[in-house]
Amino acid sequence: SDRKKVERELQASKAQFEAFMENAPVAAFIKDEEGRYVYANRSWPLLFNPFANDWRGKAADYLFPAEIAKTFTDSDRATLERGAVSEFIQPVCDSTGKQYTWLTYKFPIQDASGKKFIGGVAIDISKRLRAEEALRKSEKRFRELTELLPIGVYEYDITGKLLFANPALLEMSGYTLDEILTQAHILNLVIPEDRARMAENIQKRIEGETAQLVEYTGLRKDGIAVPVLASASPIYDDGKIVGVRGVISDITHLKQAEDEKRALQTQLFQSQKMESLGTLVGGIAHDFNNMLQIIIGYSQFLMDRHKKEDPGYGDLQTIIETSKEAADLVTKLLAFGQQAQSIPTELDLNNRIRELSTVISRTLPHIIRLDLDLTDRPTTILADKGEIGQLFMNLAINASEAMPDGGDLKVATSIVRLDEDYRKAHPEAKPGDYVMLSVKDTGRGMDDETKCRTFDPFFSTKQRGPTRGTGLGLSVVRGIAQQRGGHITCESKPGKGTEFKVYFPAIDSKDQPMEPKMILVVEDNDRIAEMEKRALERSGYKVIIATNGKEAIDIFQARNNEISLVLLDLILPEKTGRDCLTEMLTIDPSVKVLIASGYSMEGALKKEITPLVKGFVHKPFVMTDLISAVHCELGNG
């Protein structure tokens, strides 16, 4: 009975063992010392169905390819030699060549008779390894992507402590990776004024809200403020929010572009306003200048009849000077509305600088000293009087603004010869003789970066605010110099002041004896026509008057061989001045025409007429200006 009981217990124990082994989710096996399989549970051959019926008593080199079999054999030997449990990662493949990876635990076994065996369990970890490899590749892609991104990527925990920052964020913030992870709090990356708002947004993220785009002013480690745009989302782990992940962009260039856009819009609005003002001023300038022309002209005739000591001579002189001031006012309004004429004539630069220096000296602060150093040599250039005024005033005002604490403003002229060596350093220059205008200050000066942008349109060093300049002044100055065949240079150093040098081609001004010539005066205002006739005849010229466009064409058609010059108004009855000019050129392409008008030419009209005429005498003019202009074309009669 006892023996039967033991047998039953043994059978039950064996059944339990077999049930356990056969149903275990791992492959279990036993080998003898020669590596032959003596036992394998059901899971082991199921992995290799081709060998399911033919594995007993077979060694690894019979069941597996040589390379795999060798790894099994080597691990068996190592286990027996070690006499302890050993762990191995072993590659396996089936008869189809499909690859597997097993995690195998092998251990020595010895039965009651002292015979040695090798026991083992193996787990197929192929899927796990593939998943781990996919995860490694995914992490590698993520790491490479975040390192290449031009925008900052960051993570921080629920306390705001930074856990991750990519290279773009490090560059943006000025911190090293160690500094930003061990020292910097997320709030440290914005200016103090934005920290309360950021703290509020952090709390929203921790509560599960996703931010779209939030604008902050970032703060670099070196204290520089940077406009940034950020977006963030909560990080979940097992359904619980453990931190925040987001991106951040430096929008400095975007802000600058917006500022430039606003500046351009402001400039466009200003330009449109100036155009409207110019249209209004240009409309009344013609009639007003005609009135001033009559006042000035006939006052001069009266002065010619009197001596300086005669009663009333001073009154006439006052009338003329006041009329000239009124004419200057109209010219300034035209310039303000960008309808002033630009007709180059022979001009003495020294005289013009003296006139302008008188004006600028009245506007300069008392702490700035103006010093003129003008050459004794002739400084005749071909330029427009108004343009030179604009050029000089721009340079002088810029110089004074560079000396807020006072200083010296030195204006000088000289005659220089530029050679080939100079041209190599300044490709825009041509060798030859030049009249050079220098405007030098003792102000704060400029660094190299600022100096390189000095002549850029819309670039200004003035602080933002209502007094900020348009950034067009020096660009216009360079344009004027280039238009007259010259160029401009700038020398400056921080704390050492700035010097601008403007080079104009020098010309020879030689008086020539005049011969008697006939002039056709085309003027619809009888008083102005008579005044011009008297002035020209006193200077030895013959004069014919036409009071409308049709009459002018009839006279020119009949007597063009006798007429040496036409003094032509633009606003005429019957035919416009432009039509008269076109027809006269058709009759005689060599005709010389001077435009004498108070009307402002601009745009297409200016481009059309300027190349066809010899010059422009803007009303109101003093008779000496008229005679000088005629003299330049015809010589003394």
Short mmCIF file of N, CA and C in Angstrom, two decimals, residues 531-588:
data_model
loop_
_atom_site.label_atom_id
_atom_site.label_comp_id
_atom_site.label_asym_id
_atom_site.label_seq_id
_atom_site.Cartn_x
_atom_site.Cartn_y
_atom_site.Cartn_z
N MET A 531 8.67 144.01 -69.85
CA MET A 531 9.79 144.11 -68.93
C MET A 531 10.98 143.31 -69.45
N GLU A 532 10.74 142.09 -69.94
CA GLU A 532 11.82 141.27 -70.47
C GLU A 532 12.42 141.91 -71.72
N LYS A 533 11.56 142.48 -72.54
CA LYS A 533 12.04 143.14 -73.76
C LYS A 533 12.99 144.29 -73.42
N ARG A 534 12.58 145.12 -72.45
CA ARG A 534 13.42 146.28 -72.08
C ARG A 534 14.77 145.81 -71.53
N ALA A 535 14.74 144.76 -70.68
CA ALA A 535 15.99 144.29 -70.09
C ALA A 535 16.92 143.71 -71.15
N LEU A 536 16.39 142.94 -72.08
CA LEU A 536 17.22 142.32 -73.11
C LEU A 536 17.76 143.35 -74.10
N GLU A 537 16.94 144.33 -74.44
CA GLU A 537 17.40 145.36 -75.38
C GLU A 537 18.49 146.22 -74.74
N ARG A 538 18.38 146.48 -73.45
CA ARG A 538 19.45 147.22 -72.77
C ARG A 538 20.77 146.45 -72.81
N SER A 539 20.69 145.14 -72.91
CA SER A 539 21.90 144.33 -72.96
C SER A 539 22.38 144.09 -74.38
N GLY A 540 21.73 144.76 -75.36
CA GLY A 540 22.21 144.71 -76.73
C GLY A 540 21.55 143.69 -77.61
N TYR A 541 20.48 143.06 -77.15
CA TYR A 541 19.80 142.07 -77.97
C TYR A 541 18.61 142.69 -78.69
N LYS A 542 18.25 142.09 -79.82
CA LYS A 542 17.02 142.45 -80.50
C LYS A 542 15.92 141.54 -80.00
N VAL A 543 14.71 142.04 -79.85
CA VAL A 543 13.64 141.28 -79.22
C VAL A 543 12.36 141.35 -80.07
N ILE A 544 11.73 140.19 -80.29
CA ILE A 544 10.40 140.09 -80.88
C ILE A 544 9.50 139.44 -79.84
N ILE A 545 8.27 139.95 -79.69
CA ILE A 545 7.36 139.43 -78.68
C ILE A 545 6.19 138.71 -79.35
N ALA A 546 5.86 137.52 -78.82
CA ALA A 546 4.65 136.79 -79.20
C ALA A 546 3.84 136.55 -77.94
N THR A 547 2.53 136.86 -77.98
CA THR A 547 1.71 136.80 -76.76
C THR A 547 0.89 135.52 -76.65
N ASN A 548 1.00 134.63 -77.63
CA ASN A 548 0.33 133.34 -77.51
C ASN A 548 1.09 132.31 -78.34
N GLY A 549 0.73 131.06 -78.20
CA GLY A 549 1.47 129.99 -78.86
C GLY A 549 1.36 130.03 -80.36
N LYS A 550 0.17 130.33 -80.89
CA LYS A 550 0.00 130.35 -82.34
C LYS A 550 0.82 131.46 -82.97
N GLU A 551 0.78 132.63 -82.34
CA GLU A 551 1.57 133.75 -82.87
C GLU A 551 3.06 133.42 -82.84
N ALA A 552 3.51 132.75 -81.79
CA ALA A 552 4.93 132.39 -81.68
C ALA A 552 5.34 131.49 -82.83
N ILE A 553 4.50 130.50 -83.17
CA ILE A 553 4.83 129.58 -84.26
C ILE A 553 4.85 130.32 -85.60
N ASP A 554 3.90 131.22 -85.80
CA ASP A 554 3.86 131.99 -87.05
C ASP A 554 5.13 132.82 -87.22
N ILE A 555 5.54 133.49 -86.14
CA ILE A 555 6.74 134.33 -86.22
C ILE A 555 7.97 133.46 -86.46
N PHE A 556 8.06 132.35 -85.71
CA PHE A 556 9.24 131.50 -85.86
C PHE A 556 9.30 130.86 -87.25
N GLN A 557 8.14 130.51 -87.80
CA GLN A 557 8.09 129.92 -89.14
C GLN A 557 8.64 130.90 -90.17
N ALA A 558 8.30 132.20 -89.96
CA ALA A 558 8.70 133.21 -90.95
C ALA A 558 10.13 133.70 -90.74
N ARG A 559 10.62 133.69 -89.47
CA ARG A 559 11.89 134.37 -89.21
C ARG A 559 12.88 133.50 -88.43
N ASN A 560 12.76 132.18 -88.55
CA ASN A 560 13.62 131.33 -87.74
C ASN A 560 15.09 131.49 -88.08
N ASN A 561 15.39 131.91 -89.29
CA ASN A 561 16.80 132.13 -89.66
C ASN A 561 17.40 133.31 -88.92
N GLU A 562 16.56 134.27 -88.50
CA GLU A 562 17.04 135.46 -87.78
C GLU A 562 17.07 135.23 -86.28
N ILE A 563 16.24 134.32 -85.79
CA ILE A 563 16.07 134.14 -84.34
C ILE A 563 17.18 133.24 -83.79
N SER A 564 17.93 133.75 -82.82
CA SER A 564 19.02 132.99 -82.22
C SER A 564 18.60 132.25 -80.95
N LEU A 565 17.55 132.75 -80.30
CA LEU A 565 17.12 132.14 -79.04
C LEU A 565 15.64 132.42 -78.83
N VAL A 566 14.93 131.44 -78.25
CA VAL A 566 13.52 131.61 -77.89
C VAL A 566 13.41 131.55 -76.38
N LEU A 567 12.82 132.60 -75.80
CA LEU A 567 12.53 132.64 -74.36
C LEU A 567 11.06 132.26 -74.21
N LEU A 568 10.78 131.06 -73.77
CA LEU A 568 9.45 130.45 -73.88
C LEU A 568 8.81 130.19 -72.53
N ASP A 569 7.58 130.73 -72.36
CA ASP A 569 6.78 130.39 -71.19
C ASP A 569 6.05 129.08 -71.48
N LEU A 570 5.69 128.34 -70.43
CA LEU A 570 5.01 127.06 -70.62
C LEU A 570 3.49 127.20 -70.65
N ILE A 571 2.96 128.16 -69.92
CA ILE A 571 1.51 128.36 -69.86
C ILE A 571 1.14 129.46 -70.83
N LEU A 572 0.52 129.07 -71.94
CA LEU A 572 0.20 130.02 -73.02
C LEU A 572 -1.20 129.74 -73.56
N PRO A 573 -1.88 130.77 -74.07
CA PRO A 573 -3.14 130.54 -74.80
C PRO A 573 -2.86 130.05 -76.22
N GLU A 574 -3.88 129.55 -76.89
CA GLU A 574 -3.81 129.07 -78.27
C GLU A 574 -3.06 127.75 -78.37
N LYS A 575 -1.77 127.77 -78.01
CA LYS A 575 -0.94 126.56 -77.98
C LYS A 575 -0.13 126.56 -76.69
N THR A 576 0.07 125.38 -76.10
CA THR A 576 0.87 125.32 -74.88
C THR A 576 2.35 125.51 -75.22
N GLY A 577 3.13 125.81 -74.20
CA GLY A 577 4.56 125.95 -74.41
C GLY A 577 5.19 124.67 -74.91
N ARG A 578 4.69 123.52 -74.42
CA ARG A 578 5.23 122.25 -74.88
C ARG A 578 4.94 122.04 -76.36
N ASP A 579 3.72 122.39 -76.81
CA ASP A 579 3.39 122.25 -78.23
C ASP A 579 4.25 123.17 -79.09
N CYS A 580 4.46 124.40 -78.59
CA CYS A 580 5.32 125.34 -79.32
C CYS A 580 6.72 124.78 -79.48
N LEU A 581 7.25 124.24 -78.39
CA LEU A 581 8.60 123.69 -78.43
C LEU A 581 8.69 122.56 -79.45
N THR A 582 7.70 121.68 -79.46
CA THR A 582 7.70 120.56 -80.41
C THR A 582 7.68 121.05 -81.85
N GLU A 583 6.83 122.02 -82.15
CA GLU A 583 6.72 122.53 -83.52
C GLU A 583 7.97 123.29 -83.94
N MET A 584 8.55 124.07 -83.02
CA MET A 584 9.78 124.81 -83.35
C MET A 584 10.92 123.85 -83.66
N LEU A 585 11.01 122.78 -82.91
CA LEU A 585 12.06 121.79 -83.17
C LEU A 585 11.83 121.09 -84.50
N THR A 586 10.58 120.95 -84.89
CA THR A 586 10.29 120.36 -86.20
C THR A 586 10.72 121.30 -87.31
N ILE A 587 10.48 122.59 -87.10
CA ILE A 587 10.88 123.59 -88.10
C ILE A 587 12.41 123.72 -88.16
N ASP A 588 13.04 123.79 -86.96
CA ASP A 588 14.49 123.96 -86.90
C ASP A 588 15.03 123.15 -85.72
#
